[in-house]
Structure formats: structure tokens, C-alpha cells
């Protein structure tokens, strides 16, 4: 019975840890999306002049 209680406690710890990790990732994603919507769009750089034309 003791091993079952340890396993149940470990399972609960892992679930809490996963929830915290998920929350942090969602916050980072939301922060990135918010900062992207506030800054003006960037110009696309032309890379055609960097490469030689092929035959």
C-alpha cells in the first residue's frame, strides 16, 4: 500500500508540473503574439542579388 501512495503522490506532482509548464508556454505564446501585433510589419528583404542566376 505504501508504494501505491508514493506512486499516487508522484503522479500528482507530475500533473502539477505539467500544468505549470503548459501555463508558462501559453503565457510566452500570448506575449509573443501581443508584441507582434503591436509592432509594424517589417519589409521583406530581397535575396535575389545575393545568388548567381543558374542556366
PDB file of N, CA and C in Angstrom, residues 7 12 15 17 21 23 26 36 38 40 44 46 55:
ATOM      1  N   UNK A   7       3.428   6.294  -5.492  1.00  0.00           N
ATOM      2  CA  UNK A   7       3.157   6.431  -6.919  1.00  0.00           C
ATOM      3  C   UNK A   7       2.051   7.455  -7.168  1.00  0.00           C
ATOM      4  N   UNK A  12       0.584  12.904  -8.981  1.00  0.00           N
ATOM      5  CA  UNK A  12       0.016  14.230  -8.733  1.00  0.00           C
ATOM      6  C   UNK A  12       1.072  15.316  -8.943  1.00  0.00           C
ATOM      7  N   UNK A  15       1.568  15.820 -12.673  1.00  0.00           N
ATOM      8  CA  UNK A  15       0.452  16.540 -13.271  1.00  0.00           C
ATOM      9  C   UNK A  15       0.557  18.026 -12.956  1.00  0.00           C
ATOM     10  N   UNK A  17       3.297  19.682 -12.276  1.00  0.00           N
ATOM     11  CA  UNK A  17       4.453  20.197 -13.021  1.00  0.00           C
ATOM     12  C   UNK A  17       4.093  20.422 -14.489  1.00  0.00           C
ATOM     13  N   UNK A  21       4.112  23.982 -16.514  1.00  0.00           N
ATOM     14  CA  UNK A  21       4.873  24.115 -17.754  1.00  0.00           C
ATOM     15  C   UNK A  21       3.959  24.607 -18.884  1.00  0.00           C
ATOM     16  N   UNK A  23       1.189  26.300 -18.604  1.00  0.00           N
ATOM     17  CA  UNK A  23       0.802  27.678 -18.332  1.00  0.00           C
ATOM     18  C   UNK A  23       1.898  28.656 -18.761  1.00  0.00           C
ATOM     19  N   UNK A  26       1.953  28.864 -22.588  1.00  0.00           N
ATOM     20  CA  UNK A  26       0.838  29.662 -23.095  1.00  0.00           C
ATOM     21  C   UNK A  26       1.074  31.152 -22.871  1.00  0.00           C
ATOM     22  N   UNK A  36       3.937  41.021 -31.409  1.00  0.00           N
ATOM     23  CA  UNK A  36       3.934  41.035 -32.875  1.00  0.00           C
ATOM     24  C   UNK A  36       2.816  41.900 -33.414  1.00  0.00           C
ATOM     25  N   UNK A  38       1.669  44.576 -32.116  1.00  0.00           N
ATOM     26  CA  UNK A  38       1.905  45.985 -31.833  1.00  0.00           C
ATOM     27  C   UNK A  38       2.994  46.595 -32.697  1.00  0.00           C
ATOM     28  N   UNK A  40       5.051  47.406 -36.188  1.00  0.00           N
ATOM     29  CA  UNK A  40       4.684  47.497 -37.605  1.00  0.00           C
ATOM     30  C   UNK A  40       5.294  46.333 -38.394  1.00  0.00           C
ATOM     31  N   UNK A  44      10.187  42.816 -46.410  1.00  0.00           N
ATOM     32  CA  UNK A  44      10.840  41.571 -46.787  1.00  0.00           C
ATOM     33  C   UNK A  44      12.130  41.909 -47.523  1.00  0.00           C
ATOM     34  N   UNK A  46      15.187  41.390 -50.056  1.00  0.00           N
ATOM     35  CA  UNK A  46      15.401  40.734 -51.345  1.00  0.00           C
ATOM     36  C   UNK A  46      16.733  40.007 -51.314  1.00  0.00           C
ATOM     37  N   UNK A  55      21.722  28.547 -65.169  1.00  0.00           N
ATOM     38  CA  UNK A  55      21.412  28.440 -66.595  1.00  0.00           C
ATOM     39  C   UNK A  55      20.099  27.745 -66.831  1.00  0.00           C
TER      40      UNK A  55
END
